[in-house]
CSV table of C-alpha atoms in Angstrom, one decimal:
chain,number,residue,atom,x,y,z
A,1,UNK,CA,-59.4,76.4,186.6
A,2,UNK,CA,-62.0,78.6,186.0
A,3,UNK,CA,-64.4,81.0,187.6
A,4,UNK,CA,-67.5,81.4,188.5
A,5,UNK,CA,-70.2,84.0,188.7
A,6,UNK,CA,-73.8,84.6,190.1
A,7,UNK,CA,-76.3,87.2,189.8
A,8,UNK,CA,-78.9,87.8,193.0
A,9,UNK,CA,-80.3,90.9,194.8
A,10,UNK,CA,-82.4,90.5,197.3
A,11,UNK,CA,-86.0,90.9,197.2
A,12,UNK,CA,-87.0,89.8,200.6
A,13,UNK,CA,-87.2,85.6,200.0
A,14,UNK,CA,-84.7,83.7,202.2
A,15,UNK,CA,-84.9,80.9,200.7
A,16,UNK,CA,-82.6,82.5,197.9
A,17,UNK,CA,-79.9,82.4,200.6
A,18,UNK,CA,-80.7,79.0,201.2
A,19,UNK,CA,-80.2,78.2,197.1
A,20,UNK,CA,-77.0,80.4,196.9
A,21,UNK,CA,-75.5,78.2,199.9
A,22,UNK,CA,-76.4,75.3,198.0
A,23,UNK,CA,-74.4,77.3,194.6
A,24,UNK,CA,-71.2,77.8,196.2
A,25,UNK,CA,-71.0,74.7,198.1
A,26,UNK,CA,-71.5,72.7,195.1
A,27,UNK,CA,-69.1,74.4,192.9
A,28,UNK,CA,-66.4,74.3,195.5
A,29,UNK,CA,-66.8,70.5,195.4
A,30,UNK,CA,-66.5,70.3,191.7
A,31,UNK,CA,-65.0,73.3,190.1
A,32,UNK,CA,-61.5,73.0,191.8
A,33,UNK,CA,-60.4,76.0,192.5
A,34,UNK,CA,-62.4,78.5,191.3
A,35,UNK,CA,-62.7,81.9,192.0
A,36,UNK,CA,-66.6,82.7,192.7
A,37,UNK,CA,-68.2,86.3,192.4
A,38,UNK,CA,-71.4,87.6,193.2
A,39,UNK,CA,-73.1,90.6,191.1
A,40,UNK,CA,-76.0,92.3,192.7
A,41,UNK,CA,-76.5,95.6,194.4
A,42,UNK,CA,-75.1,96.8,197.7
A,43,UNK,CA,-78.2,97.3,199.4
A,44,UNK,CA,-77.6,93.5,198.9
A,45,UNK,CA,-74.2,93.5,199.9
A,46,UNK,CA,-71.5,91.0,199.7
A,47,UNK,CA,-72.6,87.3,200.1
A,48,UNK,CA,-70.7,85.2,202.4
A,49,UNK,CA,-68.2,82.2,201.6
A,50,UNK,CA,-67.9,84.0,197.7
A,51,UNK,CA,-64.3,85.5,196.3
A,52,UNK,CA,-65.9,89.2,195.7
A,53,UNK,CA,-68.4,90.5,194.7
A,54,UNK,CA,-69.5,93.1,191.7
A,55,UNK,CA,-72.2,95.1,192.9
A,56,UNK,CA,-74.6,98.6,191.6
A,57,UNK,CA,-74.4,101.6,193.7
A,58,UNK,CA,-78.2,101.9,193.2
A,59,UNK,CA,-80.7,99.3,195.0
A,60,UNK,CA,-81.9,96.9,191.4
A,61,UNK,CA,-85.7,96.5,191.9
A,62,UNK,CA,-87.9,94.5,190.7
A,63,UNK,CA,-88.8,96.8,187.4
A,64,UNK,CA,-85.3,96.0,186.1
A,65,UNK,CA,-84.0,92.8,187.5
A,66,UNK,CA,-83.6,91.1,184.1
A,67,UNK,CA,-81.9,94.2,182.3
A,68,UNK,CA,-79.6,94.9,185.4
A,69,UNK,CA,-79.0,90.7,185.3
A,70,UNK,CA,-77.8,91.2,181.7
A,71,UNK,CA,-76.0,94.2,182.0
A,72,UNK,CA,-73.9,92.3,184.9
A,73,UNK,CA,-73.1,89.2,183.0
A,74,UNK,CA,-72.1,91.4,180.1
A,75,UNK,CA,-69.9,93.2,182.4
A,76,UNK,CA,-68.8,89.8,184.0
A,77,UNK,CA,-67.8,88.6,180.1
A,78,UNK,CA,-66.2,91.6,179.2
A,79,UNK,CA,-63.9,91.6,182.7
A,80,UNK,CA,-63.4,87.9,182.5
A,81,UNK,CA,-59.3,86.6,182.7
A,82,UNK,CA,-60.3,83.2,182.0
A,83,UNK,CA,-63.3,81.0,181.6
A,84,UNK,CA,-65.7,81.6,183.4
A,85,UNK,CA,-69.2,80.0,184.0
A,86,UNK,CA,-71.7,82.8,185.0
A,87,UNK,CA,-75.2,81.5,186.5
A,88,UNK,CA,-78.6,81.9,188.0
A,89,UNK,CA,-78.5,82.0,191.9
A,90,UNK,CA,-80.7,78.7,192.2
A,91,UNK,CA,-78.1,76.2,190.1
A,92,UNK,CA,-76.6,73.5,191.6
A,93,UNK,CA,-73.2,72.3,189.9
A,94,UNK,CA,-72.6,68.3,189.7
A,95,UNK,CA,-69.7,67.7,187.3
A,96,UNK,CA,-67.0,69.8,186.6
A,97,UNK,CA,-67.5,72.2,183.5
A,98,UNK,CA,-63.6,72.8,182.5
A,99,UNK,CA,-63.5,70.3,179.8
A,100,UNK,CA,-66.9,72.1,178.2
A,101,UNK,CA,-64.4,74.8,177.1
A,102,UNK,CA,-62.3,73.2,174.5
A,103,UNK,CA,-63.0,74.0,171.3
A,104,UNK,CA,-63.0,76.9,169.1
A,105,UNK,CA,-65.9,79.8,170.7
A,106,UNK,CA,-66.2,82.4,172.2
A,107,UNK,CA,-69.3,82.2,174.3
A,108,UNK,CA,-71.3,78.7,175.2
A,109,UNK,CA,-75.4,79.5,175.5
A,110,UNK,CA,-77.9,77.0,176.3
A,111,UNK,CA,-80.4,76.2,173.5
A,112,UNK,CA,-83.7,74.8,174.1
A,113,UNK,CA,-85.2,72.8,171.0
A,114,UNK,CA,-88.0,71.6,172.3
A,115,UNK,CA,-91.5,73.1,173.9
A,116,UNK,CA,-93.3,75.9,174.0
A,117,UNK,CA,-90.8,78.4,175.6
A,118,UNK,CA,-88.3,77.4,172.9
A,119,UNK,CA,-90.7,78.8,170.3
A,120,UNK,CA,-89.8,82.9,171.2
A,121,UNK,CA,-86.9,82.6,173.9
A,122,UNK,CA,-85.1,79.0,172.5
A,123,UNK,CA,-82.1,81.0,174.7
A,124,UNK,CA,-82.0,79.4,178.2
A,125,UNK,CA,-80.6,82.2,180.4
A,126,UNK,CA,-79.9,80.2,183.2
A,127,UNK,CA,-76.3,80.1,182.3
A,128,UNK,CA,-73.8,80.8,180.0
A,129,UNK,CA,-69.8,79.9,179.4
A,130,UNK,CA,-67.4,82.6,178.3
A,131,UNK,CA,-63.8,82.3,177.7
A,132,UNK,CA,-61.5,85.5,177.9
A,133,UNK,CA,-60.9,86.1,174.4
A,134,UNK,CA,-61.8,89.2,171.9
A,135,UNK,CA,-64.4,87.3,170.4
A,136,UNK,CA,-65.8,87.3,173.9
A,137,UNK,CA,-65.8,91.2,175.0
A,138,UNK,CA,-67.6,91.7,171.3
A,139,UNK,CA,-70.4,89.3,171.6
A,140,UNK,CA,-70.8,90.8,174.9
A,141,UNK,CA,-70.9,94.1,174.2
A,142,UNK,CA,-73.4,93.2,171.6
A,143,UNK,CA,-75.9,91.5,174.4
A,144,UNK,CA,-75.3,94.5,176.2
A,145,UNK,CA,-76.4,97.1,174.1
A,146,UNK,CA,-78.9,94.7,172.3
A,147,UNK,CA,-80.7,94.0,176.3
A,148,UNK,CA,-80.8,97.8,176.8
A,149,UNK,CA,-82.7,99.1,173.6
A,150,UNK,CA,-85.6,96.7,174.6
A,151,UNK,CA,-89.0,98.0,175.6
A,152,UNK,CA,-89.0,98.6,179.8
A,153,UNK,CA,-92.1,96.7,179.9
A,154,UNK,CA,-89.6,93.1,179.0
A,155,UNK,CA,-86.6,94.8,181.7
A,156,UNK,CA,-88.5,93.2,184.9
A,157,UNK,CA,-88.5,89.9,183.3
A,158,UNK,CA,-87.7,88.0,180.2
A,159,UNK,CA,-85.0,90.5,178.4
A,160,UNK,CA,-81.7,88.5,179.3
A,161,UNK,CA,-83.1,85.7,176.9
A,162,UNK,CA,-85.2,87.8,174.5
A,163,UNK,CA,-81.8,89.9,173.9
A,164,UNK,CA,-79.9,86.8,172.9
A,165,UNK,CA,-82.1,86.0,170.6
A,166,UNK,CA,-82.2,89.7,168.5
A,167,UNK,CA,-78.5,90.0,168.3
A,168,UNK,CA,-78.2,86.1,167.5
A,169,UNK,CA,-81.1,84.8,165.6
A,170,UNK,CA,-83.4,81.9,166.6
A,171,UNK,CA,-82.7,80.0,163.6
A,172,UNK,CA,-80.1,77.4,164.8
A,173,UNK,CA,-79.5,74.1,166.5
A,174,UNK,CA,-78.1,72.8,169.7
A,175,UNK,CA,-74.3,71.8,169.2
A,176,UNK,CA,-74.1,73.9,166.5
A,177,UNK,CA,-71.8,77.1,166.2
A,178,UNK,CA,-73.0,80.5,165.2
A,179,UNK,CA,-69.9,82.3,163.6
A,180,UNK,CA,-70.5,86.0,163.0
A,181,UNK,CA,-67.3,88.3,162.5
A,182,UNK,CA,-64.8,87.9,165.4
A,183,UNK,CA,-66.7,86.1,167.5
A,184,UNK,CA,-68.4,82.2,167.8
A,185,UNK,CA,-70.8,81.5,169.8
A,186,UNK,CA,-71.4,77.5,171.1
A,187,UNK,CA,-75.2,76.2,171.2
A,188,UNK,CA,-75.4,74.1,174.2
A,189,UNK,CA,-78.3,71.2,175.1
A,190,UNK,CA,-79.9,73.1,177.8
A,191,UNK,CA,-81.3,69.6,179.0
A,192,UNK,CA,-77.9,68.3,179.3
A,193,UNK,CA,-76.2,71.6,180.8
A,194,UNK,CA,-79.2,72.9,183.0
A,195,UNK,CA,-81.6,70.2,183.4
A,196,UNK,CA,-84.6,70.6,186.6
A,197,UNK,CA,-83.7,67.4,188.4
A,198,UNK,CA,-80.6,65.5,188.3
A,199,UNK,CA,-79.6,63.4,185.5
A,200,UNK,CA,-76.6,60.6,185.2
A,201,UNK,CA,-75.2,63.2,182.5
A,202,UNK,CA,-76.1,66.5,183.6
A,203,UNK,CA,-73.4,69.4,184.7
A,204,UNK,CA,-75.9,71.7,187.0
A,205,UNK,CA,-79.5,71.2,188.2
A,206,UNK,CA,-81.4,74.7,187.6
């Protein structure tokens, strides 16, 4: 079994509700038994039909939605007692994502090879796998302290990907394993993990 984990905080759009209804439904149906939290704020609060939720004593606005995004996930993998698939709040799951954590890592990313965006961000922040293992906590840590020592002007937007990409290099390729000291981190095809409409091999739609 594994968990799973979503960051939102709402900025007044109800059709995020709508998505995150869509989130948990979906991973209920495929992700047997998992445990699902939500990280946000509690001027948010707690979101229905979820296990729990993580959430800032401070309302998150929109200046710092991506830094607070990427301190939560780091908090998520550093917390995490066993694998656990954290995601945007407007993924849809369609297979289940156990078997994507055999193997010898750490933390699974998604890795786009192709296009313009791939260019500066080739991170696709949309999701990532982490397994709870000391590898794990450290490349965590790493993505945490790497997302908050980047200018404020990228916190709003943008710095959950740019970070992995400053404490990991941009130099790799999807499938491939980038193996620092204590820690491995999976390259995942972001096509085949996250694609934007449903395909006969796809895990999620993003």
């Amino acid at each position: 079994m594994i968990d799973v984990g979503f960051f939102y905080v709402d900025m007044g759009r109800p059709w995020w509700r709508e998505a995150i209804g869509d989130l948990i439904s979906t991973a209920r149906k495929t992700q047997h038994g998992c445990r699902i939290t939500h990280y946000g704020d509690q001027p948010t609060g707690q979101i229905p039909g979820t296990d729990g939720s993580i959430l800032a004593t401070e309302r998150i606005d929109a200046g710092v939605l991506m830094v607070s995004k990427a301190f939560m996930w780091a908090t998520a993998g550093m917390r995490a007692d066993r694998c656990t698939v954290l995601t945007d709040a407007d993924v849809t799951f369609q297979r289940d994502m156990e078997p994507l954590f055999e193997g010898d890592w750490d933390v699974g990313l998604l890795w786009r090879a192709e296009g313009a965006a791939s260019m500066a961000q080739p991170y696709l922040a949309a999701m990532a796998l982490t397994k709870p293992t000391p590898g794990a906590r450290e490349c965590w840590r790493i993505y945490r302290d790497g997302a908050g020592n980047l200018p404020r002007g990228w916190q709003a937007w943008w710095v959950d990907q740019v970070a992995f990409g400053i404490v990991l290099g941009t130099v790799h390729h999807r499938d491939g394993i980038i193996a620092a000291p204590g820690l491995k981190v999976k390259l995942f095809d972001a096509d085949l993990l996250a694609p934007k409409v449903p395909t006969e091999k796809g895990y999620t739609v993003h």
